[in-house]
Coordinates of C-alpha atoms in Angstrom, one line a residue:
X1308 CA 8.8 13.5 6.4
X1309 CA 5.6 15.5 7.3
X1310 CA 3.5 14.1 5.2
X1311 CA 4.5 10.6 6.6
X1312 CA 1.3 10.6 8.3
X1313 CA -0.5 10.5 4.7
X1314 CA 0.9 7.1 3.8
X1315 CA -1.5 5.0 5.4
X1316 CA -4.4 7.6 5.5
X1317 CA -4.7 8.2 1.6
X1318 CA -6.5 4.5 1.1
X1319 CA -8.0 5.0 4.3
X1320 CA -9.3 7.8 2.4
X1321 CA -10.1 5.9 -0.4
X1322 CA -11.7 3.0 1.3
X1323 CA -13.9 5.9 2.8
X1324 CA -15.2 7.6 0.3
X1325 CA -15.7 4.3 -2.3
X1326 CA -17.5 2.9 1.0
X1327 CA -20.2 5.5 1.3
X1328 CA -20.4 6.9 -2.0
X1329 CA -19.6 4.0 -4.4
X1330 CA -23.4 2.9 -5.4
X1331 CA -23.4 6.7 -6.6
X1332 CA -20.3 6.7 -8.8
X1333 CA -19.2 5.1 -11.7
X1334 CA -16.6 2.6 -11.9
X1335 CA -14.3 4.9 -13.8
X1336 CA -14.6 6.9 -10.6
X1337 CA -14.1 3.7 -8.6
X1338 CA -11.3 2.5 -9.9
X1339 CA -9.2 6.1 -10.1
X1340 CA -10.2 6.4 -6.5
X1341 CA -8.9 3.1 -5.5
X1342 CA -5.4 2.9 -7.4
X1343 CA -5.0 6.8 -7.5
X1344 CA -5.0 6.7 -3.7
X1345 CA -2.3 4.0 -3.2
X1346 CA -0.6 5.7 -6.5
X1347 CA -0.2 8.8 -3.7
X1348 CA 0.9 7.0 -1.0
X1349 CA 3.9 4.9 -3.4
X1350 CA 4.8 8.8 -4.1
X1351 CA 4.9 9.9 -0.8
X1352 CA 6.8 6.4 0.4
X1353 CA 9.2 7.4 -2.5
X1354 CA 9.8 10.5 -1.4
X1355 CA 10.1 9.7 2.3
X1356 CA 12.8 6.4 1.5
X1357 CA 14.8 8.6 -0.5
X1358 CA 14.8 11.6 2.2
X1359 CA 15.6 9.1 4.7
X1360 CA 18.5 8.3 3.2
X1361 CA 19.8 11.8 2.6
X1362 CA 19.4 12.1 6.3
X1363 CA 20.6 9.4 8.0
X1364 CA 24.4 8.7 9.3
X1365 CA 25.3 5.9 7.0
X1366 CA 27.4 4.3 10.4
X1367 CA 24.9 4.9 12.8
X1368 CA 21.2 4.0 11.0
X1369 CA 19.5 6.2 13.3
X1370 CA 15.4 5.3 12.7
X1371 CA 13.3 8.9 12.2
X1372 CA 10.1 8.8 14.7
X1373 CA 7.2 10.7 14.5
X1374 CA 5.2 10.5 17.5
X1375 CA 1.9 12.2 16.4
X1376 CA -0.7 12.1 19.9
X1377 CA -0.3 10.1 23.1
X1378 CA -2.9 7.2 22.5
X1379 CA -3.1 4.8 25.3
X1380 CA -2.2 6.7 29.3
X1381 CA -3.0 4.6 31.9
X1382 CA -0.7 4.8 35.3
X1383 CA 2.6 3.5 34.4
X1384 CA 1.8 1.9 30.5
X1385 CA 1.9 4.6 28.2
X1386 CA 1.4 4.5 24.1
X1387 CA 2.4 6.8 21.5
X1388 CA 0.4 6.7 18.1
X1389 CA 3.6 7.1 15.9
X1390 CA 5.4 6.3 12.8
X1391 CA 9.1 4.9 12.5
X1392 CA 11.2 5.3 9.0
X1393 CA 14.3 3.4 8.8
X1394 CA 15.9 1.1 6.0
X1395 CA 13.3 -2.1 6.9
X1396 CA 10.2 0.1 7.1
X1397 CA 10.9 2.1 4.3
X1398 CA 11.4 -1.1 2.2
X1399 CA 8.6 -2.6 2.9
X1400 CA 6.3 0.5 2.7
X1401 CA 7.7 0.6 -0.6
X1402 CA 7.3 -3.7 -1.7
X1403 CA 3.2 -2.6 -0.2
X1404 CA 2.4 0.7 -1.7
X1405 CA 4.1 -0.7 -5.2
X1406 CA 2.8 -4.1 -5.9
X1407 CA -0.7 -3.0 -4.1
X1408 CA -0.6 -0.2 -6.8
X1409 CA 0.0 -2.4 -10.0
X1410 CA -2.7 -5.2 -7.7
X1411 CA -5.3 -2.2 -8.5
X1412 CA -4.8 -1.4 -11.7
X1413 CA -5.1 -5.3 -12.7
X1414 CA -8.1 -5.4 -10.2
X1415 CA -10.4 -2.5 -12.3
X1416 CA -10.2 -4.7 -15.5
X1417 CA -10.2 -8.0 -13.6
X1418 CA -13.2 -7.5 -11.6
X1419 CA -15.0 -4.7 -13.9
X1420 CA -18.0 -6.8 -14.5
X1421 CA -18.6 -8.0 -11.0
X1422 CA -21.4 -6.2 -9.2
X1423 CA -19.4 -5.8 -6.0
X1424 CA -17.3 -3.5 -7.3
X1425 CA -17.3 -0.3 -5.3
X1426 CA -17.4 -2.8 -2.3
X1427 CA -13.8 -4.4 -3.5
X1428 CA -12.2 -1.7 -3.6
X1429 CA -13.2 -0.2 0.0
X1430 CA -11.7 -3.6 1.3
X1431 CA -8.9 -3.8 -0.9
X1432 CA -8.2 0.2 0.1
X1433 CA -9.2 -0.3 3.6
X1434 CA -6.2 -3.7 4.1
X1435 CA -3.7 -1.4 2.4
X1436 CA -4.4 1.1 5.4
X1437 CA -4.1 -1.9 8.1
X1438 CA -0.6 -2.7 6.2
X1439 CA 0.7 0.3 6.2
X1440 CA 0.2 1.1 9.9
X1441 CA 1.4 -2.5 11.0
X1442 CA 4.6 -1.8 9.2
X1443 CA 5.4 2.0 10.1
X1444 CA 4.2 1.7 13.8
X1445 CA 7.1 2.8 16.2
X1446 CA 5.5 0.2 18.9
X1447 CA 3.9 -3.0 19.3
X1448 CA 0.4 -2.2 20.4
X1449 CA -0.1 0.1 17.3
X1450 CA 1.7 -2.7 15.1
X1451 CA -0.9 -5.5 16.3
X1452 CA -3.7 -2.7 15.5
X1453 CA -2.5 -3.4 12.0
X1454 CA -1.9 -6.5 12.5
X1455 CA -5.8 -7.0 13.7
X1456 CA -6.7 -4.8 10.3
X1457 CA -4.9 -6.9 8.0
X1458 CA -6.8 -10.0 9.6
X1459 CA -10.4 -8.5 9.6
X1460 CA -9.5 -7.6 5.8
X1461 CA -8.7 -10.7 4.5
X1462 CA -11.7 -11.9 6.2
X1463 CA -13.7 -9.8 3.8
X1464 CA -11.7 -10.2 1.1
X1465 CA -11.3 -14.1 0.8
X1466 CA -14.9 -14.0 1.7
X1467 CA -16.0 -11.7 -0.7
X1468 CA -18.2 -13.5 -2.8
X1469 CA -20.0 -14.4 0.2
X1470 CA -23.2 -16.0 -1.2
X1471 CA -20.7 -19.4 -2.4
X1472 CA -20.2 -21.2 0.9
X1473 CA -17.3 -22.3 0.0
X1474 CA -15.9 -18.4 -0.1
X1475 CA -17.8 -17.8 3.6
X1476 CA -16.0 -20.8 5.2
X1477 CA -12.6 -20.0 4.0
X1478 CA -12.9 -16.8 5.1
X1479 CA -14.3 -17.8 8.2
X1480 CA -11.1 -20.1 8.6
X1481 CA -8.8 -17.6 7.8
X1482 CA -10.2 -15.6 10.5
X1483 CA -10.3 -17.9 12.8
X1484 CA -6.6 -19.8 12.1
X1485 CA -5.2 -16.8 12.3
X1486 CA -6.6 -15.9 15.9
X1487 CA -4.9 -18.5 17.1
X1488 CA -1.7 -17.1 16.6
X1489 CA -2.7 -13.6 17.3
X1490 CA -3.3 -15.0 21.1
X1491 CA 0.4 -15.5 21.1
X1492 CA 0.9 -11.8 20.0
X1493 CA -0.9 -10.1 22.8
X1494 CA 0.6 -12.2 25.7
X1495 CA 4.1 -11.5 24.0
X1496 CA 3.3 -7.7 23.9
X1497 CA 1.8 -8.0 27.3
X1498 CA 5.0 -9.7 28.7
X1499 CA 7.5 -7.0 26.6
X1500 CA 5.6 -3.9 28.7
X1501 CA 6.1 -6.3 32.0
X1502 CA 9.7 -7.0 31.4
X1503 CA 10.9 -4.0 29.4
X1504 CA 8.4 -1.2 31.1
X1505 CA 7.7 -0.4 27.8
X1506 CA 5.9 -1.7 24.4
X1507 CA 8.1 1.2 22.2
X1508 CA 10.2 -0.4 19.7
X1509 CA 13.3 1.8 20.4
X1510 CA 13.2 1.5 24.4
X1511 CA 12.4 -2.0 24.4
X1512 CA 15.6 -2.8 22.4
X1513 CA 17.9 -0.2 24.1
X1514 CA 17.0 -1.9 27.2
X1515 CA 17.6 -5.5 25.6
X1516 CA 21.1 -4.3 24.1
X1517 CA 21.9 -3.7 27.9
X1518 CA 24.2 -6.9 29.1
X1519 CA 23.8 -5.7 33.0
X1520 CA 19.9 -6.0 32.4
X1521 CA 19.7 -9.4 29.7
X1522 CA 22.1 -12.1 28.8
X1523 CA 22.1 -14.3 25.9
X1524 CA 20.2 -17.1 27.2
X1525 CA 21.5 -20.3 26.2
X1526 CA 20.3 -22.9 24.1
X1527 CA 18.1 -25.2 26.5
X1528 CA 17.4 -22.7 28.9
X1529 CA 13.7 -20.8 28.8
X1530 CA 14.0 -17.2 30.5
X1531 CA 11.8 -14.2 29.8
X1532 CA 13.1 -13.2 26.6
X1533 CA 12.7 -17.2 24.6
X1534 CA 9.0 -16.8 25.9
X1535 CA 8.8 -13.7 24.8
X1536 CA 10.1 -14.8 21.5
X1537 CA 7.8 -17.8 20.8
X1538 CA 5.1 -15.9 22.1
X1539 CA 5.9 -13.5 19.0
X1540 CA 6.7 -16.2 16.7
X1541 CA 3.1 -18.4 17.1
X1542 CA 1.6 -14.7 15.9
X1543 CA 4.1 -15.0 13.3
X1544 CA 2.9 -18.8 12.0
X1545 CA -0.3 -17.7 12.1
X1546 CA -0.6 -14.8 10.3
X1547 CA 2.3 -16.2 7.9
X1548 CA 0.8 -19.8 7.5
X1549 CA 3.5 -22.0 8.4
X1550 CA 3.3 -25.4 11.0
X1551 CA 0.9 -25.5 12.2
X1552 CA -1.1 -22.5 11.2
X1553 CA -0.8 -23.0 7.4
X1554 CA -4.5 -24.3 6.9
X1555 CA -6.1 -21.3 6.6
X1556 CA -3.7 -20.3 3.4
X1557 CA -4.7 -23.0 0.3
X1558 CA -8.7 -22.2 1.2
X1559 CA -8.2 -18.5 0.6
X1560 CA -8.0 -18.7 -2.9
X1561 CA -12.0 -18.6 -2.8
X1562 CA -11.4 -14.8 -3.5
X1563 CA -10.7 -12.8 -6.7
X1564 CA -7.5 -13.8 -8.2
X1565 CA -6.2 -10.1 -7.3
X1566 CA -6.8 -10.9 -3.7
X1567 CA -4.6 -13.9 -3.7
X1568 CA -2.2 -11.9 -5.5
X1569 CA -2.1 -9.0 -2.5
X1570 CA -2.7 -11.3 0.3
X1571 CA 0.0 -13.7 -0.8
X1572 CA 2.8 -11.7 -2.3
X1573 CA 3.2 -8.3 -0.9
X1574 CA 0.9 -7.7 2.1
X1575 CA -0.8 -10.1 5.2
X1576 CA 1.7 -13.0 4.8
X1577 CA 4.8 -11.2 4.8
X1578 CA 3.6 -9.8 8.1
X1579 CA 5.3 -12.3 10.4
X1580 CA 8.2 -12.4 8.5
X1581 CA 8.6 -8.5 8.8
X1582 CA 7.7 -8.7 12.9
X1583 CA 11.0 -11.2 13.2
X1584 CA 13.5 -9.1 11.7
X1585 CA 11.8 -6.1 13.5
X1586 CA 12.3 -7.9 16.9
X1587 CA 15.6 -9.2 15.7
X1588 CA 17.2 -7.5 19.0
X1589 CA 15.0 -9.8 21.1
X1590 CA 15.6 -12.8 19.3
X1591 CA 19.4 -12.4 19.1
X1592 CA 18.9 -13.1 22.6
X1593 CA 17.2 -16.4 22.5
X1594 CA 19.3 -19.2 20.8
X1595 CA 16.3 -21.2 20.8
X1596 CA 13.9 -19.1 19.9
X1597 CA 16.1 -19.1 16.8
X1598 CA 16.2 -22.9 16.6
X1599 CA 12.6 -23.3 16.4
X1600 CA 12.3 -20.5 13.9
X1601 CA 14.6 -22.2 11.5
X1602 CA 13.2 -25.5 11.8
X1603 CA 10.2 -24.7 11.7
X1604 CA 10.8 -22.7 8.7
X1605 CA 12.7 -25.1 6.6
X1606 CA 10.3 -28.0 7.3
X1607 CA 7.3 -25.8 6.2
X1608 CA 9.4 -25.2 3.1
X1609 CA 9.8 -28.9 2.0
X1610 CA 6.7 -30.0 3.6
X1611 CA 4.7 -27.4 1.6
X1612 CA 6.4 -27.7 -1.6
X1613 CA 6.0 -31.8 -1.2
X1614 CA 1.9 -30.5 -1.5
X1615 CA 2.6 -28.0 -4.3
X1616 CA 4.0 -31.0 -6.9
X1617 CA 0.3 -33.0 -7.3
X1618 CA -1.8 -29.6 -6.9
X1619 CA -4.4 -30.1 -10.1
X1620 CA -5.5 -26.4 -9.3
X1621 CA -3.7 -23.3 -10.7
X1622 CA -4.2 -21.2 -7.8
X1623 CA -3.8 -23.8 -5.1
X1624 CA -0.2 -24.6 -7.0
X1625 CA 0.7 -21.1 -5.7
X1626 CA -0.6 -21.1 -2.9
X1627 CA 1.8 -23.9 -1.3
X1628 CA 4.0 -22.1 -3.4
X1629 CA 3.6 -19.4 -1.0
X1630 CA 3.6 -21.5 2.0
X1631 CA 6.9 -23.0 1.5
X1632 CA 8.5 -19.9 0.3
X1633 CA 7.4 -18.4 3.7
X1634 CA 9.2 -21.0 5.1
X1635 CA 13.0 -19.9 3.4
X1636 CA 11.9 -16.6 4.7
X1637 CA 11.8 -18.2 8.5
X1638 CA 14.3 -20.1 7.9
X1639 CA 16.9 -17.2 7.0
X1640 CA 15.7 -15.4 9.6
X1641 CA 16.3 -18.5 11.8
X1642 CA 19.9 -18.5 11.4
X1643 CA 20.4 -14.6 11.6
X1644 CA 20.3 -13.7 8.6
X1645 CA 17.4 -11.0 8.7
X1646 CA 18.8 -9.1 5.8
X1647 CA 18.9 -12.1 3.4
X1648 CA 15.1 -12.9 4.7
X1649 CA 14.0 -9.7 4.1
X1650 CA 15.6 -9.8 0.9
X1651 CA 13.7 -12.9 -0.2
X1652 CA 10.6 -10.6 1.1
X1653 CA 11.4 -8.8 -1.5
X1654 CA 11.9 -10.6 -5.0
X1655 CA 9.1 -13.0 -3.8
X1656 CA 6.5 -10.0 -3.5
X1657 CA 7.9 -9.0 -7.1
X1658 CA 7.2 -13.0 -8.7
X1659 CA 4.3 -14.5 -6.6
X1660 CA 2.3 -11.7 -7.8
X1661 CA 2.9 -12.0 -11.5
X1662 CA 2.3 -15.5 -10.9
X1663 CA -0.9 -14.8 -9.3
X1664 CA -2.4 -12.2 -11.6
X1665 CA -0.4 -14.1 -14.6
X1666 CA -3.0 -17.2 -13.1
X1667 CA -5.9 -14.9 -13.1
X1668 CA -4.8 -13.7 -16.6
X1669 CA -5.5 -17.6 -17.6
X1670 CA -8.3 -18.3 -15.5
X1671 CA -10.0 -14.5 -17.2
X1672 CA -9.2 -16.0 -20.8
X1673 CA -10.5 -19.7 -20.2
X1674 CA -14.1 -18.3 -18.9
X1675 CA -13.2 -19.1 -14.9
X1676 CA -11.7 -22.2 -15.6
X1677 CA -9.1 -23.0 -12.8
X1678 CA -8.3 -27.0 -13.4
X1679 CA -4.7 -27.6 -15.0
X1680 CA -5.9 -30.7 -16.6
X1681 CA -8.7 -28.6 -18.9
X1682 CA -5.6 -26.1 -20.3
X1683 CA -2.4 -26.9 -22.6
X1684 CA -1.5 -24.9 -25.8
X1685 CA -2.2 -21.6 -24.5
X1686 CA 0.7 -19.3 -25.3
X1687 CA -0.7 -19.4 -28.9
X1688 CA -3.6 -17.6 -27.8
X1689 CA -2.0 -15.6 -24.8
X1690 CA 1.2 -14.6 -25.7
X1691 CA 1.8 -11.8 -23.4
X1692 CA 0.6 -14.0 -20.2
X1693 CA 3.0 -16.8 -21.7
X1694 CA 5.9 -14.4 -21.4
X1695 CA 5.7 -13.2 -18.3
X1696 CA 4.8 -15.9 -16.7
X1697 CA 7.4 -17.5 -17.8
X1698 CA 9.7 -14.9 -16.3
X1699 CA 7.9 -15.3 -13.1
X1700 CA 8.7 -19.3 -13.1
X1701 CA 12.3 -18.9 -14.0
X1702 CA 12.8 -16.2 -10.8
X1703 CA 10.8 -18.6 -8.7
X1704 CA 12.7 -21.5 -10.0
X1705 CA 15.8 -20.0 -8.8
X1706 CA 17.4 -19.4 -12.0
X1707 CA 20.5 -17.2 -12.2
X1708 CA 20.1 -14.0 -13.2
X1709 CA 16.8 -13.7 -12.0
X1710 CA 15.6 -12.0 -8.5
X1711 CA 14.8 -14.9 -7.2
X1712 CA 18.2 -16.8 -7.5
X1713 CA 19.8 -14.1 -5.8
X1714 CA 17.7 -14.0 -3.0
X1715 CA 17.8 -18.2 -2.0
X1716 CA 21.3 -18.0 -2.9
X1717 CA 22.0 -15.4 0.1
X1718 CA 19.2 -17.9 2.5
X1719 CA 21.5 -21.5 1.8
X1720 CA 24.9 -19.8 1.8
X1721 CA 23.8 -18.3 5.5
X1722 CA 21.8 -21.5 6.5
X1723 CA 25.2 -23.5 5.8
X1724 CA 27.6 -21.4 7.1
X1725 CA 25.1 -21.1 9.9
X1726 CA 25.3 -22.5 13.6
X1727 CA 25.9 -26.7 14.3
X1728 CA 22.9 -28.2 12.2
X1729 CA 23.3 -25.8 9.3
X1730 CA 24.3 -28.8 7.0
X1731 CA 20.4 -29.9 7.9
X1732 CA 18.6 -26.8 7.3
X1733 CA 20.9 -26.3 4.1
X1734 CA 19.9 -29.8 3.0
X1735 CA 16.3 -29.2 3.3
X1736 CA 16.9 -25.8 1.7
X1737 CA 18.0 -27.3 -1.2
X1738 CA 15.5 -30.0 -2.1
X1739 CA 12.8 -27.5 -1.1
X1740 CA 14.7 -25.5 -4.4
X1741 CA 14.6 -28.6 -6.3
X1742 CA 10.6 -28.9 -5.3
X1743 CA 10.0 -25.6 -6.3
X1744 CA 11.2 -25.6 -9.6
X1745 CA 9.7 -29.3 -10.6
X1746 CA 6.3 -28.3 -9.7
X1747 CA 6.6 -24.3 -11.4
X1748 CA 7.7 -26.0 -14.5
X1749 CA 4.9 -28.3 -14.4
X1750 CA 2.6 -25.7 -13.9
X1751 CA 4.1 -23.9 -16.9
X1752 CA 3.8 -26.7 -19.1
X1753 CA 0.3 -28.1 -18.1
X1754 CA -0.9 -24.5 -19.0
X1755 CA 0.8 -23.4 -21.9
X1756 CA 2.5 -25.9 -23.8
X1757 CA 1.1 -29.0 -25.5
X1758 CA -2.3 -29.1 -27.1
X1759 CA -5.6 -27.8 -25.8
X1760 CA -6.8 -30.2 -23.4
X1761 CA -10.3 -28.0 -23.1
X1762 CA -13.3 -27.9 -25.0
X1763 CA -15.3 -25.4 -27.2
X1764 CA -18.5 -26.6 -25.1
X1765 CA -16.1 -25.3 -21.7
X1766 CA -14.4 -22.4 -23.1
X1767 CA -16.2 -20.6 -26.1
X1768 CA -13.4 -17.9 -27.2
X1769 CA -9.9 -18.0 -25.2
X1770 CA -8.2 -14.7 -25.5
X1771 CA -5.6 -12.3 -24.1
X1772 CA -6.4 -10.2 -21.1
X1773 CA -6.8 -6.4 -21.8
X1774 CA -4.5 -3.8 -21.4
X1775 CA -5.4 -2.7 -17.5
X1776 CA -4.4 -6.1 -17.2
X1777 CA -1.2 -7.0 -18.9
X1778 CA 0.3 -4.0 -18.1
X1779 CA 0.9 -4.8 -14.0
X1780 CA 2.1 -7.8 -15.4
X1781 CA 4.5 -6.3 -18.0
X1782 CA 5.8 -4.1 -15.1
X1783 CA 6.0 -7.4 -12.0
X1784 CA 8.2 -9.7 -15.0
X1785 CA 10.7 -6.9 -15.3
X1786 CA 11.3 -6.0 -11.6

């Protein structure tokens, strides 16, 4: 547990040193530096998780603190920089460090020839960081510190090939989209140290667990606590792209395929997912704040999916892909079921990332080409892709036996056993499902199945991605 501290720091470290020094090394150099640091910090998270749960009380789940300095004193409002390990960090320190570590590796032979190299991996080492804190924080000022970082990453990451304007203005909207719900963060966070006289995660919900102090407010009624709540929640819809906020989300595949694979699957979007079931205290207080979280979530879910079927572009297939499976997330968190959101966290990280990188694994072998209608009859010349991505489609899909069925099984059978209008929520649930699995398998079959739509003129040699490459993806299909 002493070396908790080292988690984030490590690709801090790494973001440093390929920051100043990377014109000056190779790209060998580059590229040990940038996965060997997040490789050390999936060690460490390892070690920690498994400690942890030597340690703890199996019937009480006491969290482990670290408070390191005193940060922020200023008369009564004080702030602790510290770290907090219990089961829902230590899971999700786990889902970052692990896919971001197999996201590297495919990165060094994905982006090997592009001459911003030492440059992607500072960012990519540098959002790992902002992750890491925003999830480990023990309170919710050092949280939205993360939760800024992750935000000015992804602005330099979607943005990354700056000199297309098409990359600068997604990036730019990102940014921008993503303020917007950020707004609602720091008003909730200021109202939590008004009401609570306190911003640490363990006081604030000690307090909140006190009936003398905060009743359940009924549904209809807005006290402290709903406000609170949907002040938390518009952060959450912004940095987690649901409706409203999703706009930002389908223009941020302008960066490297890798990027779309982190941003997408392990890290930024799962942010606001992660900040619900954190505050799951506070919103166990606030029927509606529930409400709106559900519905919300399902109707991103169908609305998004409804996008995903007539998508023409391999990436932007995913990324409503994304959006709507954001949306089960909310909406399992919605009707109280955290665990089963969190959960579906999980197994999505695991598939939307082989998707991803199995897409840039197509797009690398077709010379950049992204359209579906240019592709068909490609598992003959990328049979390894063809396999895991097919894996990644049946988990996606919701086929049994696969991580994914699992996972949305656990969201519908909570959403319909859930309060009054669970029948609704499971409803929309459901065809969302259906959706999801009509426009995966159309993906699948546009890409690799048929005969080659594409010419000689567009692609001269299609061929299998190299080992740096298939490996992560090898690795993604069986977890």
């Amino acid at each position: 547990m002493t070396l908790l501290w080292l988690i984030p720091v490590l690709p801090l470290m790494g973001a440093a040193i390929n920051g100043i020094l990377g014109k000056r090394l190779s790209k060998n150099v580059i590229g040990i530096v940038g996965a060997g640091t997040v490789l050390g910090s999936f060690l460490i998270s390892l070690s920690a998780f498994w400690q942890m749960l030597q340690l703890q009380d199996p019937e009480r789940d006491l969290p482990i603190i670290i408070n390191y300095f005193t940060w922020i004193q200023a008369g009564a409002f004080n702030a602790n920089f510290g770290f907090m390990l219990d089961h829902l960090s230590g899971l999700m320190i786990l889902i970052v460090t692990g896919v971001g570590f197999l996201i590297h590796v495919y990165s060094i032979g994905y982006m090997h020839d592009d001459p911003g190299f030492y440059r992607y991996f500072a960012y990519l080492n540098l959002f790992m960081f902002s992750m890491l804190t925003l999830v480990l924080a023990n309170n919710y000022l050092l949280m939205f510190v993360g939760w800024e970082g992750v935000g000015l990453c992804s602005y330099l990451l979607i943005g990354f090939w700056f000199s297309r304007k098409s990359a600068a203005d997604a990036g730019k909207k990102a940014f921008i989209v993503n303020r917007i719900g950020d707004f609602g963060f720091i008003l909730a966070t200021l109202l939590i140290f008004t009401t609570f006289d306190s911003v640490d995660f363990q006081t604030v919900f000690r307090n909140a667990a006190n009936s003398a102090l905060f009743q359940v407010e009924t549904l209809g009624t807005i006290g402290v606590v709903t406000t609170v709540c949907l002040l938390m929640f518009l952060g959450a819809t912004g940095k987690s792209a649901q409706i409203p906020l999703y706009v930002w989300l389908p223009d941020a595949m302008e960066g490297p395929t890798p990027v779309s694979a982190l941003i997408h699957a392990a890290t930024m979007v799962t942010a606001g997912v992660y900040m619900v079931a954190r505050s799951h205290a506070l919103f166990d207080l606030a029927p509606g704040a529930l409400l709106v979280v559900a519905f919300t979530g399902a109707f991103t879910a169908i609305f998004a999916a409804s996008i995903g079927l007539v998508q023409t572009d391999i990436k932007k297939v995913l990324a409503y892909s994304t959006i709507s499976q954001l949306g089960y997330m909310f909406l399992a968190c919605g009707v109280g079921a955290y665990a089963a959101g969190v959960f579906h966290l999980m197994t999505h990280a695991f598939f939307k990332a082989l998707l991803f990188l199995g897409a840039g694994s197509v797009i690398h072998g077709m010379s950049g080409i992204q359209d579906l209608r240019k592709m068909g009859g490609l598992r003959h010349h990328m049979p390894w892709t063809f396999r895991t991505f097919f894996i990644g489609t049946l988990a996606i899909a919701g086929i049994p036996g696969l991580a994914g069925f699992f996972s949305k099984d656990a969201i519908l059978a909570a959403a319909y056993h859930g309060p009054d209008y669970g029948p609704i929520l499971w409803t929309i649930g459901v065809v969302s499902a259906g959706f999801t699995s009509f426009y995966m398998f159309r993906l699948l079959i546009l890409t690799f199945m048929g005969t080659p739509r594409y010419t000689h003129h567009d692609v001269h040699h299609v061929h299998e991605s190299p080992g740096s490459m298939l490996v992560p993806l090898v690795v993604l299909a069986f977890l």
